[in-house]
Amino acid sequence: MSLQDSGIPEPQGDGPAGPRPAPEAARRGRPRSEAVEQAIFDAVAGLLEEGVPLAELSIERIARTAGVGKATIYRRWPGKEELFVELLRSLEPEDPVLTGTSVRDDLVMLLETLRQRGLAKRSSALLHNVFSQMHAYPKLWDAYQDTVIEPRRRLGMDTVRRGMELGEIRDDLDVEFVNDLFIGPLLLRTVIRPGATLEPGLAERVVDAVLAGLRPRP
Amino acid sequence: MSLQDSGIPEPQGDGPAGPRPAPEAARRGRPRSEAVEQAIFDAVAGLLEEGVPLAELSIERIARTAGVGKATIYRRWPGKEELFVELLRSLEPEDPVLTGTSVRDDLVMLLETLRQRGLAKRSSALLHNVFSQMHAYPKLWDAYQDTVIEPRRRLGMDTVRRGMELGEIRDDLDVEFVNDLFIGPLLLRTVIRPGATLEPGLAERVVDAVLAGLRPRP
Amino acid sequence: MSLQDSGIPEPQGDGPAGPRPAPEAARRGRPRSEAVEQAIFDAVAGLLEEGVPLAELSIERIARTAGVGKATIYRRWPGKEELFVELLRSLEPEDPVLTGTSVRDDLVMLLETLRQRGLAKRSSALLHNVFSQMHAYPKLWDAYQDTVIEPRRRLGMDTVRRGMELGEIRDDLDVEFVNDLFIGPLLLRTVIRPGATLEPGLAERVVDAVLAGLRPRP
Amino acid sequence: MSLQDSGIPEPQGDGPAGPRPAPEAARRGRPRSEAVEQAIFDAVAGLLEEGVPLAELSIERIARTAGVGKATIYRRWPGKEELFVELLRSLEPEDPVLTGTSVRDDLVMLLETLRQRGLAKRSSALLHNVFSQMHAYPKLWDAYQDTVIEPRRRLGMDTVRRGMELGEIRDDLDVEFVNDLFIGPLLLRTVIRPGATLEPGLAERVVDAVLAGLRPRP
DNA sequence: TAATAATCGAGACGGTACGTCGCGTCTTCTG
DNA sequence: CAGAAGACGCGACGTACCGTCTCGATTATTA
């Protein structure tokens, strides 16, 4: 059936099905309306902002709100979750961090990004709503892990590795292990225990405490 | 079996509705059958062990499997999630840790418990199934936090506090903050990134690394 | 199990099960409370007077209203309809007619009784309610036929037969056929077409018209 | 098949709700399948012919038998009874009578139709089943009255009126009253006392007896 | 004076059906 | 061909009654 022969790059090599089905084969006839696409996003965003819980966001309701046929949605995404994933991805802040002067500063900046996102989830009704319930949708959760969390984890590991090379971090430990020591505490507060405090300076304190250790100073 | 053996009428002022409706005021009429209760749990456990995903565990199906009327289930729990919460709670290992000799050892033991549970989720089909999808059910997730995670978090904080008093841990930091440094990395691996490795000795390594810090030794 | 060997006559030889199961064997233990029986009747009557439709008179609701256990009702009647039959029978006017002077007068009186009952159904909320919906319950309808309608039909046939013997009615026709000519029109108005008029003198007019025939008088 | 072939939007001012919901305003989206409609009727008819009592004809069972979703039935009729009404109506013989030579003959023909229908109810398992229990469903009963019985009653009244004008029937009596004298006896036997005999010639005998009167001939 | 036994209110129990909702697929007509 | 509309088979929802069955508590008769 000559799938995928369109000019579109289609990155996500394998993974979980990929967000949109692609317009199939050669594109003939009436093209898909971008306005419709936007209307669907707007509808979902609108409903979430009104505080509608994720579980009540049925395809049927989204279609009704957007003034769109159900088939039109299914033509674009295989299911509810894939739609959410795409919406979420578009809301994520662009590029998380750039390298600073010292490795310690880079780590602080990395963790600060995590903190900022945690705070954002509380200020925006939409983000709060969707993040607090995202756990409930495995595909959503997985996709979020893959596309948002994992890249930054790698970024963190690169930084740690550089720290070891530069002599700022002891190099007798596993890189991933060390990285977890840094980001674990913050992820714990933003994802697992969403009600926890995220006061300014937290990122810095975590990095410094982990670097310095917890033994009493003489 | 923690089944109604307290004469307390259960006023439960606020809270999250309380797990089961309680048999109301004075106990009149035919009493609820414990056998039925067990049959329901067995049915859920059985289905989960067969690999049926949580989302397909409809009340209807549970009732069918258990050979029980739907109303009999609704008589005991307001909904699916409350039933799962109670089931999960009953599967949780009793009391995680008791104090050892040094605070450092206690912390290791605490984290070792976390690691063991993480491993259990992988060996038991049931646990794996339900935990990997628990995220999808907010009430379940919350209840699990409240009744399982939180108590141990307090246990950890107590240990940290004791460590500060005994001079094993520097006392210029917030207790909760310190506790997060210890358990964050492990929770990260067991809950957020469920595929991560959990090799033996991990608990010990985390505690020691956090205690010693990451600065290169001269 | 020695059913029916009690000294009670138990009339209804065969028929549709008979209203109440009889207290069984020798009567020992606590006897059935008459007060309870009355409470059930009162509850049904009360609900019907409030305009509750027959279809909504569930055993469950009757028991609730009467402050009585469901089993207490089932102990007395096999089902809803049998209960209604007994209630209805108790509401029926005692003895329908007594013989007058001429056969023509007897027939008028017979039909007048039918008319009166038809009117009663309209004045009493209870009677109206139950009669207008009685059709819906085969057993109820049948029992009503057997115990109320049929006896009077026989009474009518006896009267017609007497009329033939006395020379007041032509005797070249079947008795039952003739009887139907008299009561058919009234039953039509009271049972089949419950909204029809039932003006005073109707009984007389029917009898006279049927006796005299409809051919124009010269 | 009397299916929506009128372009009228069906305002149906009052009435008994109107049989089917009507597909609403302009006709858009996929149209209702006539095949499905037939399958439902077939299922009901089939079940009835097997002797299934009306009370056991749940919507659930009909849907199951017809291989149809419940919603598909509810989309067409508000409830069980409305479905039955429409089915019954479709089974009723088309137009009962046309005028003959004398008014007496017309009346005989009218009553003969009633007799025939009474007989039909006994020969057809379906008709017997549904008619014998139709009483149990007020709406069904009412609708049957309105759409089947009443029109023929008017036909009878027209005939009586014509008889009065032509001098075949005395004109000092109310038309409706006279009509009841004719059809009352037959309706009594077919509807109220469904077990009664309906021998050939009954219609003729009723008409002649009512016309001639019951006084003995000298 | 007990023992026995059937009654009572209450409500749990396995079922069946209710009428509604959402699923994902399918048809129809309109652009 | 895309798109809005909505019908379609399906399956689950949570509720209501069905008729049966335990419960503890009365209330008679019998021993």
mmCIF file of N, CA and C in Angstrom, chain A residues 104 132-138 141 145 150 153 167-170 173-174 176-178 180-185 187-189 191-194 197 202 205-206 208-217, chain B residues 104 132-138 141 145 150 153 167-170 173-174 176-178 180-185 187-189 191-194 197 202 205-206 208-217:
data_model
loop_
_atom_site.group_PDB
_atom_site.id
_atom_site.type_symbol
_atom_site.label_atom_id
_atom_site.label_comp_id
_atom_site.label_asym_id
_atom_site.label_seq_id
_atom_site.Cartn_x
_atom_site.Cartn_y
_atom_site.Cartn_z
ATOM 1 N N ARG A 104 28.442 22.996 38.131
ATOM 2 C CA ARG A 104 27.501 23.215 39.245
ATOM 3 C C ARG A 104 26.392 24.160 38.827
ATOM 4 N N SER A 132 -2.162 16.868 36.712
ATOM 5 C CA SER A 132 -2.513 16.154 37.933
ATOM 6 C C SER A 132 -3.229 14.856 37.625
ATOM 7 N N GLN A 133 -3.742 14.734 36.403
ATOM 8 C CA GLN A 133 -4.470 13.515 36.088
ATOM 9 C C GLN A 133 -3.803 12.703 34.987
ATOM 10 N N MET A 134 -2.682 13.248 34.522
ATOM 11 C CA MET A 134 -2.023 12.581 33.407
ATOM 12 C C MET A 134 -1.661 11.143 33.753
ATOM 13 N N HIS A 135 -1.381 10.912 35.039
ATOM 14 C CA HIS A 135 -1.009 9.558 35.451
ATOM 15 C C HIS A 135 -1.995 8.523 34.960
ATOM 16 N N ALA A 136 -3.208 8.973 34.805
ATOM 17 C CA ALA A 136 -4.276 8.020 34.516
ATOM 18 C C ALA A 136 -4.220 7.470 33.098
ATOM 19 N N TYR A 137 -3.400 8.009 32.252
ATOM 20 C CA TYR A 137 -3.413 7.579 30.864
ATOM 21 C C TYR A 137 -2.031 7.106 30.438
ATOM 22 N N PRO A 138 -1.838 5.817 30.490
ATOM 23 C CA PRO A 138 -0.509 5.219 30.275
ATOM 24 C C PRO A 138 0.180 5.749 29.027
ATOM 25 N N TRP A 141 1.220 9.267 29.557
ATOM 26 C CA TRP A 141 2.322 9.291 30.507
ATOM 27 C C TRP A 141 3.623 8.845 29.822
ATOM 28 N N GLN A 145 6.980 10.986 29.072
ATOM 29 C CA GLN A 145 8.297 10.534 29.505
ATOM 30 C C GLN A 145 9.282 10.598 28.343
ATOM 31 N N GLU A 150 12.731 12.279 29.305
ATOM 32 C CA GLU A 150 13.937 11.559 28.914
ATOM 33 C C GLU A 150 15.019 12.451 28.283
ATOM 34 N N ARG A 153 16.753 14.214 30.887
ATOM 35 C CA ARG A 153 17.549 13.324 31.706
ATOM 36 C C ARG A 153 18.909 13.111 31.038
ATOM 37 N N GLY A 167 36.584 17.323 36.785
ATOM 38 C CA GLY A 167 37.022 17.205 38.174
ATOM 39 C C GLY A 167 36.117 17.898 39.164
ATOM 40 N N GLU A 168 34.939 18.291 38.748
ATOM 41 C CA GLU A 168 34.019 18.929 39.701
ATOM 42 C C GLU A 168 33.212 17.886 40.470
ATOM 43 N N ILE A 169 33.103 16.688 39.871
ATOM 44 C CA ILE A 169 32.322 15.613 40.501
ATOM 45 C C ILE A 169 33.180 14.359 40.549
ATOM 46 N N ARG A 170 33.084 13.660 41.667
ATOM 47 C CA ARG A 170 33.895 12.446 41.789
ATOM 48 C C ARG A 170 33.504 11.459 40.688
ATOM 49 N N LEU A 173 31.627 6.955 40.507
ATOM 50 C CA LEU A 173 30.218 6.524 40.544
ATOM 51 C C LEU A 173 29.642 6.500 39.131
ATOM 52 N N ASP A 174 28.563 5.735 39.005
ATOM 53 C CA ASP A 174 27.878 5.646 37.725
ATOM 54 C C ASP A 174 27.221 6.986 37.390
ATOM 55 N N GLU A 176 24.575 7.706 35.535
ATOM 56 C CA GLU A 176 23.128 7.725 35.695
ATOM 57 C C GLU A 176 22.739 7.789 37.175
ATOM 58 N N PHE A 177 23.475 7.026 37.953
ATOM 59 C CA PHE A 177 23.239 7.022 39.396
ATOM 60 C C PHE A 177 23.383 8.413 39.978
ATOM 61 N N VAL A 178 24.432 9.079 39.605
ATOM 62 C CA VAL A 178 24.660 10.435 40.100
ATOM 63 C C VAL A 178 23.558 11.375 39.642
ATOM 64 N N ASP A 180 20.544 10.714 38.979
ATOM 65 C CA ASP A 180 19.330 10.476 39.752
ATOM 66 C C ASP A 180 19.379 11.152 41.119
ATOM 67 N N LEU A 181 20.576 11.206 41.696
ATOM 68 C CA LEU A 181 20.684 11.867 42.994
ATOM 69 C C LEU A 181 20.293 13.335 42.897
ATOM 70 N N PHE A 182 20.612 13.931 41.772
ATOM 71 C CA PHE A 182 20.263 15.356 41.598
ATOM 72 C C PHE A 182 18.785 15.568 41.292
ATOM 73 N N ILE A 183 18.315 14.896 40.273
ATOM 74 C CA ILE A 183 16.953 15.216 39.827
ATOM 75 C C ILE A 183 15.876 14.483 40.616
ATOM 76 N N GLY A 184 16.225 13.371 41.244
ATOM 77 C CA GLY A 184 15.236 12.626 42.035
ATOM 78 C C GLY A 184 14.466 13.507 42.999
ATOM 79 N N PRO A 185 15.176 14.239 43.859
ATOM 80 C CA PRO A 185 14.460 15.061 44.844
ATOM 81 C C PRO A 185 13.471 16.043 44.203
ATOM 82 N N LEU A 187 12.062 15.871 41.090
ATOM 83 C CA LEU A 187 10.980 15.166 40.433
ATOM 84 C C LEU A 187 9.988 14.636 41.465
ATOM 85 N N LEU A 188 10.554 14.200 42.579
ATOM 86 C CA LEU A 188 9.708 13.736 43.667
ATOM 87 C C LEU A 188 8.692 14.790 44.056
ATOM 88 N N ARG A 189 9.152 16.031 44.116
ATOM 89 C CA ARG A 189 8.249 17.103 44.564
ATOM 90 C C ARG A 189 7.276 17.564 43.486
ATOM 91 N N VAL A 191 6.290 15.731 40.633
ATOM 92 C CA VAL A 191 5.468 14.720 39.987
ATOM 93 C C VAL A 191 4.789 13.794 40.983
ATOM 94 N N ILE A 192 5.567 13.251 41.899
ATOM 95 C CA ILE A 192 4.973 12.271 42.814
ATOM 96 C C ILE A 192 4.175 12.935 43.906
ATOM 97 N N ARG A 193 4.703 14.003 44.439
ATOM 98 C CA ARG A 193 4.005 14.680 45.547
ATOM 99 C C ARG A 193 3.684 16.100 45.098
ATOM 100 N N PRO A 194 2.650 16.234 44.250
ATOM 101 C CA PRO A 194 2.440 17.512 43.561
ATOM 102 C C PRO A 194 2.104 18.661 44.493
ATOM 103 N N THR A 197 6.153 21.960 48.489
ATOM 104 C CA THR A 197 6.624 23.343 48.256
ATOM 105 C C THR A 197 7.720 23.354 47.192
ATOM 106 N N LEU A 202 15.431 26.465 45.685
ATOM 107 C CA LEU A 202 15.399 25.031 45.958
ATOM 108 C C LEU A 202 16.417 24.290 45.087
ATOM 109 N N ARG A 205 19.892 24.763 46.374
ATOM 110 C CA ARG A 205 20.108 24.050 47.634
ATOM 111 C C ARG A 205 20.279 22.560 47.422
ATOM 112 N N VAL A 206 19.470 22.017 46.503
ATOM 113 C CA VAL A 206 19.598 20.582 46.243
ATOM 114 C C VAL A 206 20.981 20.270 45.682
ATOM 115 N N ASP A 208 23.768 21.913 45.828
ATOM 116 C CA ASP A 208 24.866 22.121 46.775
ATOM 117 C C ASP A 208 24.879 21.062 47.861
ATOM 118 N N ALA A 209 23.683 20.690 48.345
ATOM 119 C CA ALA A 209 23.626 19.679 49.398
ATOM 120 C C ALA A 209 24.136 18.340 48.896
ATOM 121 N N VAL A 210 23.710 17.997 47.678
ATOM 122 C CA VAL A 210 24.147 16.712 47.143
ATOM 123 C C VAL A 210 25.654 16.722 46.879
ATOM 124 N N LEU A 211 26.129 17.834 46.394
ATOM 125 C CA LEU A 211 27.570 17.927 46.134
ATOM 126 C C LEU A 211 28.374 17.851 47.434
ATOM 127 N N ALA A 212 27.877 18.561 48.429
ATOM 128 C CA ALA A 212 28.668 18.662 49.668
ATOM 129 C C ALA A 212 28.490 17.456 50.582
ATOM 130 N N GLY A 213 27.349 16.777 50.444
ATOM 131 C CA GLY A 213 27.096 15.663 51.341
ATOM 132 C C GLY A 213 26.425 16.122 52.616
ATOM 133 N N LEU A 214 25.997 15.142 53.427
ATOM 134 C CA LEU A 214 25.198 15.474 54.595
ATOM 135 C C LEU A 214 25.933 15.244 55.910
ATOM 136 N N ARG A 215 27.158 14.858 55.814
ATOM 137 C CA ARG A 215 27.910 14.681 57.068
ATOM 138 C C ARG A 215 28.105 16.044 57.726
ATOM 139 N N PRO A 216 28.028 16.031 59.019
ATOM 140 C CA PRO A 216 28.257 17.304 59.734
ATOM 141 C C PRO A 216 29.650 17.818 59.453
ATOM 142 N N ARG A 217 29.734 19.122 59.265
ATOM 143 C CA ARG A 217 31.052 19.747 59.091
ATOM 144 C C ARG A 217 31.673 19.969 60.461
ATOM 145 N N ARG B 104 22.519 5.642 59.835
ATOM 146 C CA ARG B 104 22.879 5.304 58.452
ATOM 147 C C ARG B 104 22.302 3.947 58.080
ATOM 148 N N SER B 132 1.609 -0.417 37.251
ATOM 149 C CA SER B 132 2.009 0.303 36.046
ATOM 150 C C SER B 132 0.878 1.139 35.499
ATOM 151 N N GLN B 133 -0.329 0.840 35.932
ATOM 152 C CA GLN B 133 -1.449 1.611 35.404
ATOM 153 C C GLN B 133 -2.171 2.407 36.469
ATOM 154 N N MET B 134 -1.689 2.276 37.668
ATOM 155 C CA MET B 134 -2.366 2.964 38.756
ATOM 156 C C MET B 134 -2.444 4.468 38.510
ATOM 157 N N HIS B 135 -1.446 4.973 37.812
ATOM 158 C CA HIS B 135 -1.419 6.404 37.536
ATOM 159 C C HIS B 135 -2.724 6.881 36.935
ATOM 160 N N ALA B 136 -3.392 5.976 36.226
ATOM 161 C CA ALA B 136 -4.573 6.388 35.476
ATOM 162 C C ALA B 136 -5.759 6.680 36.370
ATOM 163 N N TYR B 137 -5.673 6.353 37.646
ATOM 164 C CA TYR B 137 -6.841 6.533 38.492
ATOM 165 C C TYR B 137 -6.519 7.432 39.667
ATOM 166 N N PRO B 138 -6.830 8.699 39.532
ATOM 167 C CA PRO B 138 -6.436 9.711 40.516
ATOM 168 C C PRO B 138 -6.740 9.318 41.946
ATOM 169 N N TRP B 141 -4.446 6.588 43.064
ATOM 170 C CA TRP B 141 -3.117 7.149 43.248
ATOM 171 C C TRP B 141 -3.039 7.937 44.547
ATOM 172 N N GLN B 145 -0.920 7.137 47.930
ATOM 173 C CA GLN B 145 -0.006 8.100 48.522
ATOM 174 C C GLN B 145 -0.268 8.227 50.013
ATOM 175 N N GLU B 150 3.033 8.055 52.257
ATOM 176 C CA GLU B 150 3.170 9.100 53.259
ATOM 177 C C GLU B 150 3.646 8.580 54.623
ATOM 178 N N ARG B 153 7.183 8.020 54.503
ATOM 179 C CA ARG B 153 7.924 9.263 54.387
ATOM 180 C C ARG B 153 8.146 9.845 55.789
ATOM 181 N N GLY B 167 24.053 13.578 65.683
ATOM 182 C CA GLY B 167 25.254 14.115 65.064
ATOM 183 C C GLY B 167 25.730 13.325 63.873
ATOM 184 N N GLU B 168 24.892 12.432 63.351
ATOM 185 C CA GLU B 168 25.298 11.688 62.161
ATOM 186 C C GLU B 168 25.003 12.479 60.890
ATOM 187 N N ILE B 169 24.059 13.410 60.992
ATOM 188 C CA ILE B 169 23.665 14.205 59.828
ATOM 189 C C ILE B 169 23.721 15.678 60.194
ATOM 190 N N ARG B 170 24.232 16.480 59.279
ATOM 191 C CA ARG B 170 24.322 17.920 59.569
ATOM 192 C C ARG B 170 22.923 18.474 59.837
ATOM 193 N N LEU B 173 20.039 21.848 57.834
ATOM 194 C CA LEU B 173 19.105 21.731 56.708
ATOM 195 C C LEU B 173 17.737 21.290 57.204
ATOM 196 N N ASP B 174 16.729 21.559 56.377
ATOM 197 C CA ASP B 174 15.363 21.167 56.702
ATOM 198 C C ASP B 174 15.249 19.644 56.675
ATOM 199 N N GLU B 176 12.676 17.683 56.061
ATOM 200 C CA GLU B 176 11.964 17.161 54.903
ATOM 201 C C GLU B 176 12.849 17.217 53.652
ATOM 202 N N PHE B 177 13.559 18.300 53.557
ATOM 203 C CA PHE B 177 14.466 18.482 52.420
ATOM 204 C C PHE B 177 15.501 17.361 52.383
ATOM 205 N N VAL B 178 16.065 17.071 53.507
ATOM 206 C CA VAL B 178 17.081 16.015 53.592
ATOM 207 C C VAL B 178 16.472 14.662 53.238
ATOM 208 N N ASP B 180 14.014 14.038 51.361
ATOM 209 C CA ASP B 180 13.781 13.945 49.915
ATOM 210 C C ASP B 180 15.059 13.577 49.165
ATOM 211 N N LEU B 181 16.181 14.064 49.684
ATOM 212 C CA LEU B 181 17.453 13.733 49.016
ATOM 213 C C LEU B 181 17.712 12.233 49.052
ATOM 214 N N PHE B 182 17.301 11.619 50.136
ATOM 215 C CA PHE B 182 17.530 10.174 50.245
ATOM 216 C C PHE B 182 16.551 9.358 49.397
ATOM 217 N N ILE B 183 15.234 9.638 49.594
ATOM 218 C CA ILE B 183 14.265 8.747 48.966
ATOM 219 C C ILE B 183 13.958 9.152 47.532
ATOM 220 N N GLY B 184 14.200 10.401 47.182
ATOM 221 C CA GLY B 184 13.924 10.846 45.811
ATOM 222 C C GLY B 184 14.513 9.927 44.755
ATOM 223 N N PRO B 185 15.830 9.662 44.834
ATOM 224 C CA PRO B 185 16.439 8.818 43.803
ATOM 225 C C PRO B 185 15.785 7.447 43.676
ATOM 226 N N LEU B 187 12.626 6.529 44.707
ATOM 227 C CA LEU B 187 11.263 6.663 44.232
ATOM 228 C C LEU B 187 11.260 6.942 42.738
ATOM 229 N N LEU B 188 12.235 7.732 42.325
ATOM 230 C CA LEU B 188 12.358 8.033 40.901
ATOM 231 C C LEU B 188 12.466 6.753 40.091
ATOM 232 N N ARG B 189 13.245 5.817 40.584
ATOM 233 C CA ARG B 189 13.448 4.586 39.816
ATOM 234 C C ARG B 189 12.278 3.614 39.919
ATOM 235 N N VAL B 191 8.945 4.404 40.827
ATOM 236 C CA VAL B 191 7.617 4.908 40.482
ATOM 237 C C VAL B 191 7.595 5.663 39.160
ATOM 238 N N ILE B 192 8.492 6.613 39.012
ATOM 239 C CA ILE B 192 8.450 7.434 37.809
ATOM 240 C C ILE B 192 9.037 6.720 36.615
ATOM 241 N N ARG B 193 10.165 6.042 36.842
ATOM 242 C CA ARG B 193 10.810 5.349 35.721
ATOM 243 C C ARG B 193 10.831 3.866 36.036
ATOM 244 N N PRO B 194 9.668 3.204 35.886
ATOM 245 C CA PRO B 194 9.527 1.844 36.423
ATOM 246 C C PRO B 194 10.426 0.827 35.746
ATOM 247 N N THR B 197 16.916 0.053 36.554
ATOM 248 C CA THR B 197 17.509 -1.062 37.291
ATOM 249 C C THR B 197 17.385 -0.843 38.788
ATOM 250 N N LEU B 202 21.866 -1.065 45.943
ATOM 251 C CA LEU B 202 21.514 0.280 45.492
ATOM 252 C C LEU B 202 21.193 1.190 46.680
ATOM 253 N N ARG B 205 24.290 2.271 48.436
ATOM 254 C CA ARG B 205 25.060 3.224 47.634
ATOM 255 C C ARG B 205 24.446 4.614 47.657
ATOM 256 N N VAL B 206 23.100 4.658 47.576
ATOM 257 C CA VAL B 206 22.447 5.962 47.602
ATOM 258 C C VAL B 206 22.712 6.668 48.924
ATOM 259 N N ASP B 208 25.023 6.212 51.136
ATOM 260 C CA ASP B 208 26.431 6.601 51.327
ATOM 261 C C ASP B 208 26.821 7.774 50.443
ATOM 262 N N ALA B 209 26.357 7.732 49.199
ATOM 263 C CA ALA B 209 26.721 8.824 48.289
ATOM 264 C C ALA B 209 26.130 10.141 48.765
ATOM 265 N N VAL B 210 24.885 10.103 49.211
ATOM 266 C CA VAL B 210 24.257 11.343 49.656
ATOM 267 C C VAL B 210 24.936 11.840 50.929
ATOM 268 N N LEU B 211 25.263 10.897 51.798
ATOM 269 C CA LEU B 211 25.930 11.307 53.024
ATOM 270 C C LEU B 211 27.311 11.899 52.728
ATOM 271 N N ALA B 212 28.039 11.229 51.859
ATOM 272 C CA ALA B 212 29.436 11.653 51.607
ATOM 273 C C ALA B 212 29.531 12.852 50.679
ATOM 274 N N GLY B 213 28.536 13.018 49.839
ATOM 275 C CA GLY B 213 28.620 14.104 48.868
ATOM 276 C C GLY B 213 29.328 13.658 47.612
ATOM 277 N N LEU B 214 29.313 14.541 46.598
ATOM 278 C CA LEU B 214 29.828 14.146 45.294
ATOM 279 C C LEU B 214 31.125 14.847 44.921
ATOM 280 N N ARG B 215 31.620 15.597 45.801
ATOM 281 C CA ARG B 215 32.897 16.275 45.505
ATOM 282 C C ARG B 215 34.008 15.235 45.436
ATOM 283 N N PRO B 216 34.926 15.423 44.541
ATOM 284 C CA PRO B 216 36.065 14.494 44.458
ATOM 285 C C PRO B 216 36.835 14.499 45.765
ATOM 286 N N ARG B 217 37.256 13.284 46.151
ATOM 287 C CA ARG B 217 38.092 13.207 47.353
ATOM 288 C C ARG B 217 39.532 13.540 46.948
#
